Coordinates of C-alpha atoms and ligand atoms in Angstrom, one line a residue:
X702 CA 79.9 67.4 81.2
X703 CA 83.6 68.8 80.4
X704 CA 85.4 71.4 82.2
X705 CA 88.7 73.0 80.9
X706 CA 90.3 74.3 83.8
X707 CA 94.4 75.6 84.2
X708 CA 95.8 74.3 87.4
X709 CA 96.8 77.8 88.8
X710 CA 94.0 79.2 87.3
X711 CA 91.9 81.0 90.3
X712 CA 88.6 80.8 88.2
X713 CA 89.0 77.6 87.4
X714 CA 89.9 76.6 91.1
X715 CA 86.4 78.3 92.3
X716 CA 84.7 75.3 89.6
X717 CA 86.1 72.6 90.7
X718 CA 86.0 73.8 94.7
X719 CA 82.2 74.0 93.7
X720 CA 82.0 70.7 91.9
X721 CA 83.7 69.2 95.0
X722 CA 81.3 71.1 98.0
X723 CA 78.4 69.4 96.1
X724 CA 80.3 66.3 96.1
X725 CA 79.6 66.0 92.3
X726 CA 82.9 65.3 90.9
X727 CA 82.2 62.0 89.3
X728 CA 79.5 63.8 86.7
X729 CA 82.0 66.6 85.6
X730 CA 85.3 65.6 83.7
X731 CA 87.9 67.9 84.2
X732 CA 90.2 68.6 81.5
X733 CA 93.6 70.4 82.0
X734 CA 94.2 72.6 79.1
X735 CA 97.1 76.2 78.8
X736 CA 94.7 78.5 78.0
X737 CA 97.8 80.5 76.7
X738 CA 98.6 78.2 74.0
X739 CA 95.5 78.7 72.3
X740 CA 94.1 75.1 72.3
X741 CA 91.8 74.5 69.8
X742 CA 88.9 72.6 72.0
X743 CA 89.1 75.7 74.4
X744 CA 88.8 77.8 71.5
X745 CA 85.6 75.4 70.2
X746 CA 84.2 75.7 73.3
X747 CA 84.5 79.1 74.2
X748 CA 85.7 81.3 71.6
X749 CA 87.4 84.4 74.4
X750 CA 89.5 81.3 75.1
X751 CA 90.1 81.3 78.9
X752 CA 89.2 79.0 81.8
X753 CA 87.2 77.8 83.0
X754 CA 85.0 76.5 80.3
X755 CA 82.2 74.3 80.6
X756 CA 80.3 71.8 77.5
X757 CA 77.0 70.3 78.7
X758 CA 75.9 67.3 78.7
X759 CA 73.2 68.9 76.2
X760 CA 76.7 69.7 74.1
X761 CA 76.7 73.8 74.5
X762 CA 79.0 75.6 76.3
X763 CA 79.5 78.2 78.8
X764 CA 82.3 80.7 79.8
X765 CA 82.9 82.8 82.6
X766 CA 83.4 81.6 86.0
X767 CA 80.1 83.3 87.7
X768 CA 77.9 82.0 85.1
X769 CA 79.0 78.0 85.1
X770 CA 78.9 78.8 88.9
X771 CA 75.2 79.3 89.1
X772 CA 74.7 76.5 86.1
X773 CA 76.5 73.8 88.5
X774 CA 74.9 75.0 91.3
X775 CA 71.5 74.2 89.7
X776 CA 72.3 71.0 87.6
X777 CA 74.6 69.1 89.9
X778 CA 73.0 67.2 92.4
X779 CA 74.0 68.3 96.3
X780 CA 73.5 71.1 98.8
X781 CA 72.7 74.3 97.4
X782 CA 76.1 77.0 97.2
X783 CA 73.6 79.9 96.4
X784 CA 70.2 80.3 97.2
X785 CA 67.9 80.2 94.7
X786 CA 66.0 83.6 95.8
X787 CA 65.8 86.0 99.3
X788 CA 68.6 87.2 101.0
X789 CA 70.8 84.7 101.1
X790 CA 71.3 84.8 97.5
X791 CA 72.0 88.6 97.7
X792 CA 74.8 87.7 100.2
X793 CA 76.2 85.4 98.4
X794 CA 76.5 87.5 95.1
X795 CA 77.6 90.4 96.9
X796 CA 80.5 88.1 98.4
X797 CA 81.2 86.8 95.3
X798 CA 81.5 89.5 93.7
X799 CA 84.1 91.2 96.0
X800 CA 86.0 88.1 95.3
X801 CA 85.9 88.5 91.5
X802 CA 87.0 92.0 92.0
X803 CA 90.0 91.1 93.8
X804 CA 91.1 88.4 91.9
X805 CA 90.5 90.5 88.6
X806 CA 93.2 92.8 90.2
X807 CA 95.7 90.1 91.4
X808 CA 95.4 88.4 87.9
X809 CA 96.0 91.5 86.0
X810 CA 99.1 92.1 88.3
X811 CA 100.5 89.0 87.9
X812 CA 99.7 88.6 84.0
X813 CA 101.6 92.4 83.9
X814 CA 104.7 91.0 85.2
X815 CA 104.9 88.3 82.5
X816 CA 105.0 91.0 79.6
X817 CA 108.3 91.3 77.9
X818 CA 110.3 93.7 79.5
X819 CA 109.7 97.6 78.3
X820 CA 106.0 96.8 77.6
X821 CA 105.7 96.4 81.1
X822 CA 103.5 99.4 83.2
X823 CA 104.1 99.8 86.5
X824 CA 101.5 102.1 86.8
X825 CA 99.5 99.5 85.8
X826 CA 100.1 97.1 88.0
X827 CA 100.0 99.9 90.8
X828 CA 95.9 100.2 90.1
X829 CA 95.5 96.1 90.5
X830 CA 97.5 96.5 93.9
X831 CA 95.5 99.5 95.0
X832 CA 92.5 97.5 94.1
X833 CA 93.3 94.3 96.2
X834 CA 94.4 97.2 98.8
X835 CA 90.7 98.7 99.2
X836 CA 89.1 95.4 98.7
X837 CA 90.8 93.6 101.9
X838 CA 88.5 95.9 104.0
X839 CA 86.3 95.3 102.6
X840 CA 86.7 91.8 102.9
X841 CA 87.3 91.8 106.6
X842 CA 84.1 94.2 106.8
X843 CA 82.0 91.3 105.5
X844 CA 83.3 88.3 108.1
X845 CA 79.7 88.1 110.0
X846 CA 78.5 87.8 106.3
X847 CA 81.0 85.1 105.3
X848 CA 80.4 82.8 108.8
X849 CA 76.5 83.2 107.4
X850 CA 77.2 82.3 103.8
X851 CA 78.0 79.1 105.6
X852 CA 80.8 78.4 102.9
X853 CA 78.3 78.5 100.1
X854 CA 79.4 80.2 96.6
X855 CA 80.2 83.2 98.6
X856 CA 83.0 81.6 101.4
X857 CA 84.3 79.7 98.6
X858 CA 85.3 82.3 96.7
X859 CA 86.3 84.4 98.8
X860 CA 88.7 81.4 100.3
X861 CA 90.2 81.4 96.6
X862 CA 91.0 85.1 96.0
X863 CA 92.5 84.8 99.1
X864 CA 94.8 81.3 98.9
X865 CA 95.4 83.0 95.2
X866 CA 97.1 86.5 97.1
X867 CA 98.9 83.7 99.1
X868 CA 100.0 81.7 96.1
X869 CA 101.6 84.9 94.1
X870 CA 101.6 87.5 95.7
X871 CA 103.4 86.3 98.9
X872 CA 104.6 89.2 99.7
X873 CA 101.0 90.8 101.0
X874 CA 100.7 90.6 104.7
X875 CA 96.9 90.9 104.4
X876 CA 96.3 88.8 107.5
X877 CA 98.0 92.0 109.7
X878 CA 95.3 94.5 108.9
X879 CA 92.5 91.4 108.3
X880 CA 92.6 89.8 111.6
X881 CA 88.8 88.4 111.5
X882 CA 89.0 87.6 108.3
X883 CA 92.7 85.4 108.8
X884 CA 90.4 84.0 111.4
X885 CA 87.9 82.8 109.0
X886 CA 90.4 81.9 106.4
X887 CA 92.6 79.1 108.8
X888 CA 89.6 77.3 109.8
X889 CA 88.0 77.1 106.2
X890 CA 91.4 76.5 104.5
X891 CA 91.9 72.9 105.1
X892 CA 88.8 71.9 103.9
X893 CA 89.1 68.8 101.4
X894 CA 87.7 70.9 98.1
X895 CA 90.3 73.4 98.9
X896 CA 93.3 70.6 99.3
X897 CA 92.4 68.7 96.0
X898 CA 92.5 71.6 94.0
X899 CA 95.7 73.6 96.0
X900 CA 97.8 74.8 92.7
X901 CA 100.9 74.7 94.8
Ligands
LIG2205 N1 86.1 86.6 83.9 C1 86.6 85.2 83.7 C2 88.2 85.3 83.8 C3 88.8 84.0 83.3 C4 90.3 84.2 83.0 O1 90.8 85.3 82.9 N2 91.0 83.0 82.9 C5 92.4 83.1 82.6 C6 93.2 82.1 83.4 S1 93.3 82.5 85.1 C7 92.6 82.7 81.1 O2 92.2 81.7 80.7 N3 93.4 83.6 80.4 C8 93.7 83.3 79.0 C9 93.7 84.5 78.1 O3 93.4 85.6 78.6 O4 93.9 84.4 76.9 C10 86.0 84.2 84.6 O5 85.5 84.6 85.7 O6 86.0 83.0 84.3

């Protein structure tokens, strides 16, 4: 199997933490690509043209970051990241999903700020900040639910939206109003999937 992933890419990151929680990474190849220059594999595999993208052994692909998730999860060999069925597969969306939310709104930011100046709204990038604003709470509201997750598809995305805020937008102090969750973040942070793929 191939993966194109971007080395800051958050998406991508959430892949390859994956691949390396199920200690699979000798079945996947990973293959650095700039999604912004419009490669033409990327393109072949996926034609929206963003990372991550995954080509199957079987040779089809498959885009979007929540859908290879739940392919790998099933495929690759090693403990299971989401629950198959019951309410540990709820939880795990449901974390997820508040992950994808808030890296939606720090990518947007960040992707807003690269514009060429005058096409630039800060208005705009006002919304994404509100967004990662209301989701935080959130967040922290959903600690008991992360330490049961038990770093499963859930935990580890959650873990990257969050070392993403950290990565570029430094200037949040998330961890003031977030104390639980700050809690759960510096003891899962140093986990080995989360070092081999820090974009730093
Ligand atoms: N919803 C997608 C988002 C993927 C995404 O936006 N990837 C960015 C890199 S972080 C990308 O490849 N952008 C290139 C483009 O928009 O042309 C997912 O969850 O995989």
């Amino acid at each position: 199997m191939k993966l194109y992933v971007a080395r800051t890419s958050p998406y991508a990151r959430k892949i390859q933490v994956l691949i390396h929680e199920k200690d699979a990474a000798g079945l996947v190849q990973v293959l650095p690509v700039d999604p912004w220059t419009d490669p033409a594999a990327l393109h072949a595999a996926v034609p929206a043209g963003k990372v991550p993208a995954l080509v199957t052994g079987d040779g089809w692909s498959l885009g979007e970051s929540w859908a290879i998730a739940d392919y790998l999860d099933a495929v690759l060999p090693g403990r299971r990241l989401l629950p198959a069925e019951g309410a540990g597969r709820w939880r795990g969306l449901r974390l997820s999903a508040l992950a994808q939310g808030m890296t939606d709104a720090a990518f947007a930011a960040v992707i807003e700020g690269r514009r060429p100046e005058g096409e630039r709204s800060p208005g705009w990038v006002a919304r994404q900040m509100a967004a990662i604003t209301r989701s935080l709470p959130a967040l922290e509201a959903a600690v008991p639910d992360l330490r049961a997750d038990g770093f499963g598809l859930g935990g580890l995305s959650v873990a990257v939206a969050l070392d993403y805020l950290d990565f570029r937008h430094a200037g949040l102090d998330w961890r003031g109003d977030c104390p639980a969750l700050a809690v759960w973040f510096a003891q899962n942070i140093g986990r080995s999937s989360l070092c081999a793929t820090d974009p730093r």
